Coordinates of C-alpha atoms in Angstrom, one line a residue:
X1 CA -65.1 93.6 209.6
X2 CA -66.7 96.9 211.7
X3 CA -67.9 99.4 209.7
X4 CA -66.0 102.7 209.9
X5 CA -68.1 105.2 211.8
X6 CA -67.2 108.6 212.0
X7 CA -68.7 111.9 212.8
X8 CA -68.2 115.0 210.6
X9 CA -66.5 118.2 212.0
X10 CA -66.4 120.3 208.8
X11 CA -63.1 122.3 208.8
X12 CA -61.7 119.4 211.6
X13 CA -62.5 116.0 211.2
X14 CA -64.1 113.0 210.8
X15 CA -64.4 110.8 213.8
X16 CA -61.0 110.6 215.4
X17 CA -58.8 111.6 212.3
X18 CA -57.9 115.3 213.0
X19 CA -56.4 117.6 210.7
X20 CA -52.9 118.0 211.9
X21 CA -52.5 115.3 213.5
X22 CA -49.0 113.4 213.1
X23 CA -48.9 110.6 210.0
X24 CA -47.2 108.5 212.9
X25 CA -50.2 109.0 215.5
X26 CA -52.7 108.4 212.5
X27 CA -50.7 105.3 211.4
X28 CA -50.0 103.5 215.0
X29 CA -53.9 104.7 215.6
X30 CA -55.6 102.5 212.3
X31 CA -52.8 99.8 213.1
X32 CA -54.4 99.0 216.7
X33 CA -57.7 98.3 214.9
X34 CA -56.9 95.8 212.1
X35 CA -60.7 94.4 212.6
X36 CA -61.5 97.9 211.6
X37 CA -59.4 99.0 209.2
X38 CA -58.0 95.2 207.5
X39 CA -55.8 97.2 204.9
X40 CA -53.7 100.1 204.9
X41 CA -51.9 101.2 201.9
X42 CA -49.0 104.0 201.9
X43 CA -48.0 106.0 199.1
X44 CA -45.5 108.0 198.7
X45 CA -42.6 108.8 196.0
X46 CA -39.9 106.9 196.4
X47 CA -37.5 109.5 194.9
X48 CA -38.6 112.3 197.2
X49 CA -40.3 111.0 200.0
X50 CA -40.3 114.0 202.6
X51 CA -40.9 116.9 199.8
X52 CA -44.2 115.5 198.2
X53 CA -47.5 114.4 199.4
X54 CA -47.6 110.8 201.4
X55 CA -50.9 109.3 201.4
X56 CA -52.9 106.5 203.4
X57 CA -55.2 104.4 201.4
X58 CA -58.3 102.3 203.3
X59 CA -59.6 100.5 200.7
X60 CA -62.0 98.5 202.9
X61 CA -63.3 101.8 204.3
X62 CA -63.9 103.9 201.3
X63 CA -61.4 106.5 203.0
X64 CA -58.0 108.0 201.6
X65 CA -55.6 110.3 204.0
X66 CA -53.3 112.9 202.8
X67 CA -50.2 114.2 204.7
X68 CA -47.7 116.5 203.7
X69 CA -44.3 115.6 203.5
X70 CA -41.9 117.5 205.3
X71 CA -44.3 117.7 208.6
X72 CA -46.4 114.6 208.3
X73 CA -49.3 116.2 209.1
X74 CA -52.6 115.3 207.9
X75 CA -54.1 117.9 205.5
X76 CA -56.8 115.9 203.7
X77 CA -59.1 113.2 204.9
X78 CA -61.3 112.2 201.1
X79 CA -64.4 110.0 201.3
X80 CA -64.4 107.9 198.1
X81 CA -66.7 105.0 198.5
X82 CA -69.8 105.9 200.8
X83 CA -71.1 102.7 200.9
X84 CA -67.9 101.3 203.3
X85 CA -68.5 103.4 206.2
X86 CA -71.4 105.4 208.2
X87 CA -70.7 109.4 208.6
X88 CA -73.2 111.3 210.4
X89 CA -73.6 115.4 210.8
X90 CA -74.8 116.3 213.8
X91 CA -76.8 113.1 214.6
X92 CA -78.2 112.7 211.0
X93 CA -77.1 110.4 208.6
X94 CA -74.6 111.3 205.9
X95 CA -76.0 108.5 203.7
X96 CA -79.0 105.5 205.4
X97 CA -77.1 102.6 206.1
X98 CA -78.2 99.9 203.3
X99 CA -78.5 97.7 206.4
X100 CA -81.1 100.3 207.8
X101 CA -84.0 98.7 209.4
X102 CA -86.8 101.0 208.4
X103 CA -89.3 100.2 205.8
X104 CA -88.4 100.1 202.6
X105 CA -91.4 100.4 201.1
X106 CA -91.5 104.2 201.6
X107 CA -88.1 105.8 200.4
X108 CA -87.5 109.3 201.5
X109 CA -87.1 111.5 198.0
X110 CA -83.3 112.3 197.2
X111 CA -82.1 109.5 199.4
X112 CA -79.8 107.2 198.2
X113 CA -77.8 104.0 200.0
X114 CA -74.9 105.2 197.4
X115 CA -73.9 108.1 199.0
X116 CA -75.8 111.6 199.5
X117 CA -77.7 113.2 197.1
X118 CA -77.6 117.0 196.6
X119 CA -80.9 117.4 197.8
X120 CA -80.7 115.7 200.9
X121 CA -77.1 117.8 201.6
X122 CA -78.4 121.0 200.1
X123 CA -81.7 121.1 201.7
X124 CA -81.3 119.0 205.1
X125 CA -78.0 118.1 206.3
X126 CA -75.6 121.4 205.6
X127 CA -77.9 123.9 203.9
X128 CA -77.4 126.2 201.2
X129 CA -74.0 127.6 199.8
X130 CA -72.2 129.6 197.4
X131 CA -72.6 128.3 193.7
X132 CA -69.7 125.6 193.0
X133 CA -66.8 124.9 190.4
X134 CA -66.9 123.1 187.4
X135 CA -63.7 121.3 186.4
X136 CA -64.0 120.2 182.5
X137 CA -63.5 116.5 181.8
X138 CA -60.2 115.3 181.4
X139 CA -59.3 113.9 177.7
X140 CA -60.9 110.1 177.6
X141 CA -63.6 111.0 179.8
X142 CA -67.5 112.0 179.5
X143 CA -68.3 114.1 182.3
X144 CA -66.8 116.7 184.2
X145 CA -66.7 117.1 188.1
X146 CA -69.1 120.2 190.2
X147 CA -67.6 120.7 193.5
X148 CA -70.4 122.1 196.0
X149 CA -68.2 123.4 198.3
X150 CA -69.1 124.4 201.8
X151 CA -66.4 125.9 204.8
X152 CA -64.0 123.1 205.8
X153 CA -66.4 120.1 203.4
X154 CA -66.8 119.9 199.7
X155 CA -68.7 117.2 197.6
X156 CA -67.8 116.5 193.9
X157 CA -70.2 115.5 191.4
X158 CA -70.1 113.7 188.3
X159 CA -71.9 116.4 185.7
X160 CA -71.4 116.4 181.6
X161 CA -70.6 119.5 180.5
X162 CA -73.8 120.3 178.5
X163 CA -75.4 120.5 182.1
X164 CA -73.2 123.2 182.6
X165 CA -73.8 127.1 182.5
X166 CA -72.3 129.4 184.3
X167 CA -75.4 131.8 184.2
X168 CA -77.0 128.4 186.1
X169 CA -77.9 128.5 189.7
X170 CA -76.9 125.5 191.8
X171 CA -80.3 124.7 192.5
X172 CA -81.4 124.8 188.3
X173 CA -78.0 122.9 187.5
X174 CA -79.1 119.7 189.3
X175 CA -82.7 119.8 189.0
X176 CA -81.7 118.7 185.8
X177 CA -78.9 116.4 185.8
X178 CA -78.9 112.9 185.0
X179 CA -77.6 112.1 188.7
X180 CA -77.8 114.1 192.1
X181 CA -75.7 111.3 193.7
X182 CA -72.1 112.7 195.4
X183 CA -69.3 110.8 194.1
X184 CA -66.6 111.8 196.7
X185 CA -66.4 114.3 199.5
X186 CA -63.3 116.3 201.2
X187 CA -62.2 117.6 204.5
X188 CA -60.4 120.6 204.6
X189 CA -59.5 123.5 206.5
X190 CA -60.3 126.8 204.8
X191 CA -63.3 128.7 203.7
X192 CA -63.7 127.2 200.9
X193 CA -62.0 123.9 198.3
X194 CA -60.7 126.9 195.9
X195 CA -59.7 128.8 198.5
X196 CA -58.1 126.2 200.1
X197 CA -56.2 124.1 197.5
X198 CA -52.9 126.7 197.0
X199 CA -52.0 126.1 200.8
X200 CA -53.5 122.9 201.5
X201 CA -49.5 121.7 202.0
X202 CA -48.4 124.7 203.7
X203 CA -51.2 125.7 206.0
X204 CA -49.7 126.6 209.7
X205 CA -52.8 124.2 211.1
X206 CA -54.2 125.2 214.5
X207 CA -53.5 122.9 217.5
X208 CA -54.7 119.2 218.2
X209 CA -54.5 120.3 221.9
X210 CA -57.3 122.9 220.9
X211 CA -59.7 121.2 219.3
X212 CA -62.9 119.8 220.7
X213 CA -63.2 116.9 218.8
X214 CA -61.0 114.5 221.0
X215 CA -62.0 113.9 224.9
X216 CA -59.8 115.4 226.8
X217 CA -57.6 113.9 228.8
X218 CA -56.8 114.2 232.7
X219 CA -53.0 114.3 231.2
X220 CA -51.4 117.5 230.6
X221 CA -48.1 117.2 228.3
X222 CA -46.1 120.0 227.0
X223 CA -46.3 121.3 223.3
X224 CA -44.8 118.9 220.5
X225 CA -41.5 120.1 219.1
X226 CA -41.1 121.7 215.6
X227 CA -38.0 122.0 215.0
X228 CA -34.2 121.2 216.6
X229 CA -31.7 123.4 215.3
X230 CA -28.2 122.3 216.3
X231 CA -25.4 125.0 216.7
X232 CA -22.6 122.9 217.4
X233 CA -20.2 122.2 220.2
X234 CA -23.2 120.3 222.0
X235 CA -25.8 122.9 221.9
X236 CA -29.1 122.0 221.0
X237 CA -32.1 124.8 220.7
X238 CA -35.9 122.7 220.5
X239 CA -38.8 125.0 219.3
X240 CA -42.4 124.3 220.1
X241 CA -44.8 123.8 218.0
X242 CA -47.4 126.9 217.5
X243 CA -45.4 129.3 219.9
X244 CA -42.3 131.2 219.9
X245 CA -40.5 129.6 222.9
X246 CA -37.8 127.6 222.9
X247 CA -35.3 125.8 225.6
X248 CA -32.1 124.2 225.6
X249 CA -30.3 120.8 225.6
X250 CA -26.6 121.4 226.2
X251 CA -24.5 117.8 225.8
X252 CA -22.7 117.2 228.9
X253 CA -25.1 119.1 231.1
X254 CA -28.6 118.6 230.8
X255 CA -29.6 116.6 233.2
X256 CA -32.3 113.9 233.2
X257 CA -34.6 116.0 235.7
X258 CA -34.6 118.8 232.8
X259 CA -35.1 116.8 230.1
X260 CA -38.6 115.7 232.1
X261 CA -39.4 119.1 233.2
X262 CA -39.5 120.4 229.8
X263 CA -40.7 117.3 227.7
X264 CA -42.7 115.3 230.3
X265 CA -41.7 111.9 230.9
X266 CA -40.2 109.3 227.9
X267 CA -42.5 106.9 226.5
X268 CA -39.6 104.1 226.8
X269 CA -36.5 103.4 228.9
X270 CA -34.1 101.2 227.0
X271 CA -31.4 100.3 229.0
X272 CA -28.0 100.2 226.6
X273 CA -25.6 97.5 225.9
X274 CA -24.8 97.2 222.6
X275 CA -21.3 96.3 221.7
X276 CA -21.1 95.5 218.0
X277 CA -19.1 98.5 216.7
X278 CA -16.7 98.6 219.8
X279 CA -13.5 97.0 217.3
X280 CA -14.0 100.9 215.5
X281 CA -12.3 101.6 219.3
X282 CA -9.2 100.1 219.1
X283 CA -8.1 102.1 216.0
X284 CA -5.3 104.3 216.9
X285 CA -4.8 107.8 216.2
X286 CA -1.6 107.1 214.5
X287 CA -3.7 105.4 211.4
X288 CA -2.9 107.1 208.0
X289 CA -6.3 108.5 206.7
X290 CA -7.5 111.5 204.7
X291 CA -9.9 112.3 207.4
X292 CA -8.3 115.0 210.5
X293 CA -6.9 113.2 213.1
X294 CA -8.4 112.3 216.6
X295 CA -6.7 115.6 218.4
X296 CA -8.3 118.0 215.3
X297 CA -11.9 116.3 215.4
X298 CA -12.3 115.5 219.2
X299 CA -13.6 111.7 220.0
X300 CA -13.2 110.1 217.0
X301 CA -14.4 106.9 217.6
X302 CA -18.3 109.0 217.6
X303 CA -17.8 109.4 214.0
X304 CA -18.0 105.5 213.0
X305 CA -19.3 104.1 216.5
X306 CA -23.3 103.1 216.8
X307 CA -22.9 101.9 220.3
X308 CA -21.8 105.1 222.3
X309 CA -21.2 103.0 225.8
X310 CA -19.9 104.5 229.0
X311 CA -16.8 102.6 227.5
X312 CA -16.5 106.0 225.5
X313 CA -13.9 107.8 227.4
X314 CA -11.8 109.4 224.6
X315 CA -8.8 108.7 226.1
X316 CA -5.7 106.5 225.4
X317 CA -6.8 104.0 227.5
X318 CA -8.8 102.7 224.8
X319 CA -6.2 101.3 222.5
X320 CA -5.8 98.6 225.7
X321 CA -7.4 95.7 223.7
X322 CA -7.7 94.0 227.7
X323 CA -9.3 97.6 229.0
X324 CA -11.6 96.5 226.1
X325 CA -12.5 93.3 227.2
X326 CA -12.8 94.2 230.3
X327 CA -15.5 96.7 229.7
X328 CA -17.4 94.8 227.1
X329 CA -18.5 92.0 230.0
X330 CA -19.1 95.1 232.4
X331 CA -21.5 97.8 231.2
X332 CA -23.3 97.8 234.0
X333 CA -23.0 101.7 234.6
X334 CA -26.7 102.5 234.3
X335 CA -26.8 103.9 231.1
X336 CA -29.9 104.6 229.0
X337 CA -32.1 105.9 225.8
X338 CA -34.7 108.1 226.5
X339 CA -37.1 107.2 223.7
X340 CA -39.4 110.3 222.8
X341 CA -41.2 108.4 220.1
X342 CA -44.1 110.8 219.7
X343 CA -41.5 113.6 219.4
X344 CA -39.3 112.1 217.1
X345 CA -36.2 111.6 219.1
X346 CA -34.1 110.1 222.1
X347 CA -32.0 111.1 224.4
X348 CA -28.6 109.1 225.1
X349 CA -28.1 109.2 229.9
X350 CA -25.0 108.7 230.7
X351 CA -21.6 109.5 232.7
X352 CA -20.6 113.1 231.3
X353 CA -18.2 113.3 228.9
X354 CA -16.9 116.1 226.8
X355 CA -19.0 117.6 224.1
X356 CA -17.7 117.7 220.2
X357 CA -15.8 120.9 219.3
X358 CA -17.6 123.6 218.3
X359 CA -17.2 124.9 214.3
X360 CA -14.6 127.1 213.6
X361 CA -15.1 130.3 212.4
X362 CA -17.4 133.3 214.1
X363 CA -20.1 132.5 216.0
X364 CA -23.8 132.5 214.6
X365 CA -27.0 132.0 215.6
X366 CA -29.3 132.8 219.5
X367 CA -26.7 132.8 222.3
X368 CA -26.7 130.0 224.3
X369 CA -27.8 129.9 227.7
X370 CA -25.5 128.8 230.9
X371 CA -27.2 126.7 233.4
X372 CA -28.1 128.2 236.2
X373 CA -26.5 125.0 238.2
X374 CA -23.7 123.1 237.4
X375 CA -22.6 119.8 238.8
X376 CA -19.0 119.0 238.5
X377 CA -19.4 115.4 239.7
X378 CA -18.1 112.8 237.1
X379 CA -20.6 110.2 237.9
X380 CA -23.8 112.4 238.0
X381 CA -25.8 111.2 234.5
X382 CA -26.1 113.6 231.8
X383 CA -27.8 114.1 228.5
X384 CA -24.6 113.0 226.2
X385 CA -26.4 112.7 222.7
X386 CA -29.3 112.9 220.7
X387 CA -30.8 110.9 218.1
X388 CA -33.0 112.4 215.3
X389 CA -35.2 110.7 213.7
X390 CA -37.0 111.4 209.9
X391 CA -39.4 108.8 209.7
X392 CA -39.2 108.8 205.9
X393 CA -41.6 106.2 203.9
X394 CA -39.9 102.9 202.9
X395 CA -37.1 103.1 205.6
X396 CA -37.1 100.2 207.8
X397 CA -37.5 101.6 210.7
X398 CA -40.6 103.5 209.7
X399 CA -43.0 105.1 212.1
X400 CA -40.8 103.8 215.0
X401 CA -41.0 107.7 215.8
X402 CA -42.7 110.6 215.0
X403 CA -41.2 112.8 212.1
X404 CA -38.4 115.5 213.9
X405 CA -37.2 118.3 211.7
X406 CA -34.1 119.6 212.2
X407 CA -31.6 122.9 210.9
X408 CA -27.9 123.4 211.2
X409 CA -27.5 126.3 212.3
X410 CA -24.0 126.7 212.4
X411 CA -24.4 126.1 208.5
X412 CA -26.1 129.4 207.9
X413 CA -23.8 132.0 208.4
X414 CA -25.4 134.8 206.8
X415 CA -28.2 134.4 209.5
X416 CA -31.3 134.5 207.1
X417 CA -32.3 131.4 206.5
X418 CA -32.5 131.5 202.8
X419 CA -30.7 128.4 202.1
X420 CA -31.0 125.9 205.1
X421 CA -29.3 122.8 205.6
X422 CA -32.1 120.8 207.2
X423 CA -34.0 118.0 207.1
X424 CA -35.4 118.2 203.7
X425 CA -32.0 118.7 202.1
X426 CA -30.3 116.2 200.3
X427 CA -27.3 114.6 201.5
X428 CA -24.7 115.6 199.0
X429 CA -25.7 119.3 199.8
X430 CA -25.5 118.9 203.4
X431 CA -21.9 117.2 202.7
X432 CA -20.9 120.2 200.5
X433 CA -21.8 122.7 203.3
X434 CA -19.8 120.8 205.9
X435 CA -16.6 119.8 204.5
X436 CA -16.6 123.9 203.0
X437 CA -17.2 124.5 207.4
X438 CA -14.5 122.5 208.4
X439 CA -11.9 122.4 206.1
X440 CA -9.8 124.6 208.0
X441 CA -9.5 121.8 210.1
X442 CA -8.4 119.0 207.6
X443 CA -4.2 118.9 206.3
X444 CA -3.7 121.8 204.0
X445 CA -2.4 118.6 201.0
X446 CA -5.8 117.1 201.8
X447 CA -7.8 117.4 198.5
X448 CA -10.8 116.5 200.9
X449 CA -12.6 113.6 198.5
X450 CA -16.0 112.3 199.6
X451 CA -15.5 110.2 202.4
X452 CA -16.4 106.6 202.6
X453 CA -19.2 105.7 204.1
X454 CA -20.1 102.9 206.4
X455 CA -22.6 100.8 205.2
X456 CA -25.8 99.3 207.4
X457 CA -28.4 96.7 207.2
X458 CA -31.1 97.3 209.7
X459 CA -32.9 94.0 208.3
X460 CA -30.1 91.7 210.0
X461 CA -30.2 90.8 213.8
X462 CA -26.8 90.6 214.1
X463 CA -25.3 93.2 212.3
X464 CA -24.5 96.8 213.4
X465 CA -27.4 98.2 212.1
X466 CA -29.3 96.4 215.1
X467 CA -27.8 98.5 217.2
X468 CA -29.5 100.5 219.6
X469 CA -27.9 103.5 218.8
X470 CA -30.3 103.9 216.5
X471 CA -33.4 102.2 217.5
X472 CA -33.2 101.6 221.1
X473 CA -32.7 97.8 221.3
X474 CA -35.9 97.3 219.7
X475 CA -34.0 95.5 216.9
X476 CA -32.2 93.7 220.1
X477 CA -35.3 92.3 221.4
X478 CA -35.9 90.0 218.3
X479 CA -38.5 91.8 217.1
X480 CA -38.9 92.1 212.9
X481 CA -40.7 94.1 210.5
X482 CA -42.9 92.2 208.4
X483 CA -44.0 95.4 207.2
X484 CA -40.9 96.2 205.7
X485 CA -40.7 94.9 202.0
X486 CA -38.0 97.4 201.2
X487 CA -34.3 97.8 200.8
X488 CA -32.8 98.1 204.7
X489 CA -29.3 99.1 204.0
X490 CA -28.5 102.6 205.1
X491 CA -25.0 104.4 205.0
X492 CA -23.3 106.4 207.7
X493 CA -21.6 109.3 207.2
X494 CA -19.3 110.9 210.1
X495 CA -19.1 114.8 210.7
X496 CA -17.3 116.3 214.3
X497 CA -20.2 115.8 216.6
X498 CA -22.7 114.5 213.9
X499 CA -23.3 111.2 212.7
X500 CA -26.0 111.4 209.1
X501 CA -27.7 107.9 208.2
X502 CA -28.5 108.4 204.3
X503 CA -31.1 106.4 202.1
X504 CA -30.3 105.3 198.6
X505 CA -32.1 108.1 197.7
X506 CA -30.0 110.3 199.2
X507 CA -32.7 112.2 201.8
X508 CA -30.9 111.7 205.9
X509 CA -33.0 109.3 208.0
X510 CA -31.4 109.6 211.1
X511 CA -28.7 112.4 212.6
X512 CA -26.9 111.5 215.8
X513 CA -25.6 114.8 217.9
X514 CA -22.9 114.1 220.4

């Protein structure tokens, strides 16, 4: 194995892990190196996986990540064993290599091969600072910890508490203590680890684009999208990340050469042709069901359907069980996903076709802009859906794609944004909200009970959760998971123009928005 070699950027980084950088960058990043870093570990809470903390554990590199959990973003980068990598400030060693060639006959005082001694940080490598903070020992232990803390960096030491006085300099405190060896050290942003530790989750982080940490790049590619709030009826508003513009996707209308122009090229072109759910097709309207009808909802068949083929025409042609056929052995239209996996989403091309009904009631929300051009022509490809994507810990699919947060906007009707349905809200509430939205639209003797819901398993090759509605025929290709030791089954749920995949724990994995 390599040893881990980073250099310290107080305040940044350490080597190429940047604060607020993307668990999915950091993740596919440390998988390309499995020389390098030979075990990852992931935790995370099960129960609420995109509210609390989710962590990344090196063992063999003496390094532990921390990322918030409804961004993703990397907030904490903790060295625990020194020994297991080589960090240097500013060309000088963190800690000498035990491996060092130099004699060793003549040790340097306050040097140690077991990680850096408060001399050697306090008088060589960072200089002096403010006087720390003693945290008491926890019950069942000796000694208590001192964090030296320094802007952006902050060492702990192991101290017993009779060591201790508050009336103590920094300097007189270990001059004295049994050991001036650092047991851990922390990467932060913020003046100070006190200062720091009430918004270490919440903490709008600067830029990655800005830093000056990474080489830059000849590539130029546009700001990283922080939120998708959908307002129904198609229209789609996508807000970038660290300022306050925003653009449009309009279902039906966007056309591929906007979707570039504002998001840069995809990073993957899958060309669709999954047909597993098309039998969800050949119900009729005339079926007796709880559920409003295919006239009161729009194209019905979106609500159940994973594979939204050019076969989709919403029309009565499709209860031809030889139209069908037909079509099945001839989806050769040219249809696509594409795959924004760094964003967090795709983008279904395809022959236009009608948006989903807008919700009933006033309208809410920023106006939506008209195109300046509009093509009329049936077979000119069009942005027809989108597929969000929540990247939650223990799905199967995870870090396929980038976390995407997302708002229904059409949900907040008193416009402050007190109580959002988004993408850290629970199922059942999100459920609540929308049946409450569109209840004007179900039969007045309908006592609206929660609908059934369609139940996946993404771990099965040939079932419909392969399809590449969901994860762009990478399922298709044969490709499996060995990653991915935990429960695949997933459960659709089908709204007008919305399609919610829900965990067993309830939390939405993926929303489709047709």
């Amino acid at each position: 194995m390599s040893l881990f070699n980073g250099q310290l950027y107080p305040g940044r980084a350490l080597g190429f892990l940047v604060l607020g950088a993307s668990l999915h960058d950091v993740l596919t990043r440390l998988k390309a190196e499995p020389q390098r870093f030979p075990k990852l570990e992931l935790l995370y809470s099960p129960d609420h996986p995109v509210t609390e903390p989710v962590g990344i554990e090196l063992p063999a590199n003496g390094v532990r990540l921390r990322f918030d959990g409804p961004e993703q973003r990397l907030r904490l980068i903790e060295v625990t064993d020194f020994t297991k990598n080589h960090i240097t400030f500013k060309d000088r060693d963190l800690v000498k290599p035990a491996n060092s060639t130099s004699a060793p006959a003549s040790p340097v005082p306050g040097d140690s091969t077991k990680g850096p001694t408060f001399r050697h940080i306090y008088h060589r490598l960072l200089g002096p600072t403010y006087a720390g903070e003693f945290i008491p020992p926890v019950a069942g232990q000796e000694n208590g910890i001192y964090v030296l803390s320094y802007p952006g960096v902050a060492f702990n030491f192991s101290l017993p508490p009779s060591e201790y006085s508050p009336d103590k300099d920094v300097v007189s405190i270990f001059s004295s203590a049994p050991s001036q060896i650092a047991t851990s050290m922390a990467i932060f942003s913020g003046d100070s680890w006190a200062e720091a530790r009430p918004t270490l989750w919440t903490e709008v982080l600067p830029s990655i684009k800005s830093t000056t940490v990474l080489p830059r790049g000849k590539d130029v590619y546009p700001d990283e999208i922080s939120l998708i709030r959908m307002h129904g009826g198609g229209h789609i508003q996508l807000f970038r990340k660290w300022t306050s513009n925003s653009f449009w996707i309009n279902l039906g209308e966007t056309t591929p050469q906007e979707l570039i122009m504002e998001l840069g090229p995809p990073n993957a072109v899958y060309r669709k042709n999954d047909q597993k759910m098309v039998i969800h097709k050949m119900r009729t309207a005339s079926n007796t069901r709880s559920r409003p009808n295919a006239s009161e909802l729009g194209r019905s068949d979106d609500l159940h359907d994973t594979d939204q083929s050019s076969m989709n025409t919403a029309s009565d042609a499709s209860d031809d069980e030889e139209a069908i056929d037909d079509q099945i052995g001839a989806n050769t239209t040219g249809e696509c996903f594409y795959n924004y996996f760094y964003l967090g989403f795709d983008v279904l091309i395809s022959n236009r076709v009608p948006p989903s009904q807008p919700p009933p009631g006033p309208k809410s929300g920023e106006p939506v802009p008209e195109n300046g051009i509009k093509s009329h022509s049936p077979d000119r490809f069009v942005a027809t859906k989108l597929v969000l994507h929540g990247n939650i810990p223990g799905s199967y699919e995870f870090n396929r794609h980038r976390r995407c947060r997302w708002e229904i906007a059409y949900l907040d009707r008193a416009g402050d944004s007190s109580n959002p349905a988004d993408s850290e809200t629970k199922f059942s509430q999100i459920e609540d909200r929308m049946n409450e939205t569109w209840s004007s639209l179900f039969p007045s003797n309908d006592s609206q009970p929660r609908q059934r819901g369609m139940v996946l398993n993404r771990g099965w090759g040939d079932s419909p959760g392969s399809s590449c509605e969901f994860l762009g025929g990478w399922e298709e290709s044969g490709a499996r998971r060995a990653e991915a030791n935990g429960d695949s089954t997933t459960t659709l749920y089908g709204f007008p123009g919305m399609v919610f995949e829900v965990l067993k724990n309830g939390f939405v994995n993926t929303v489709t928005v047709f």
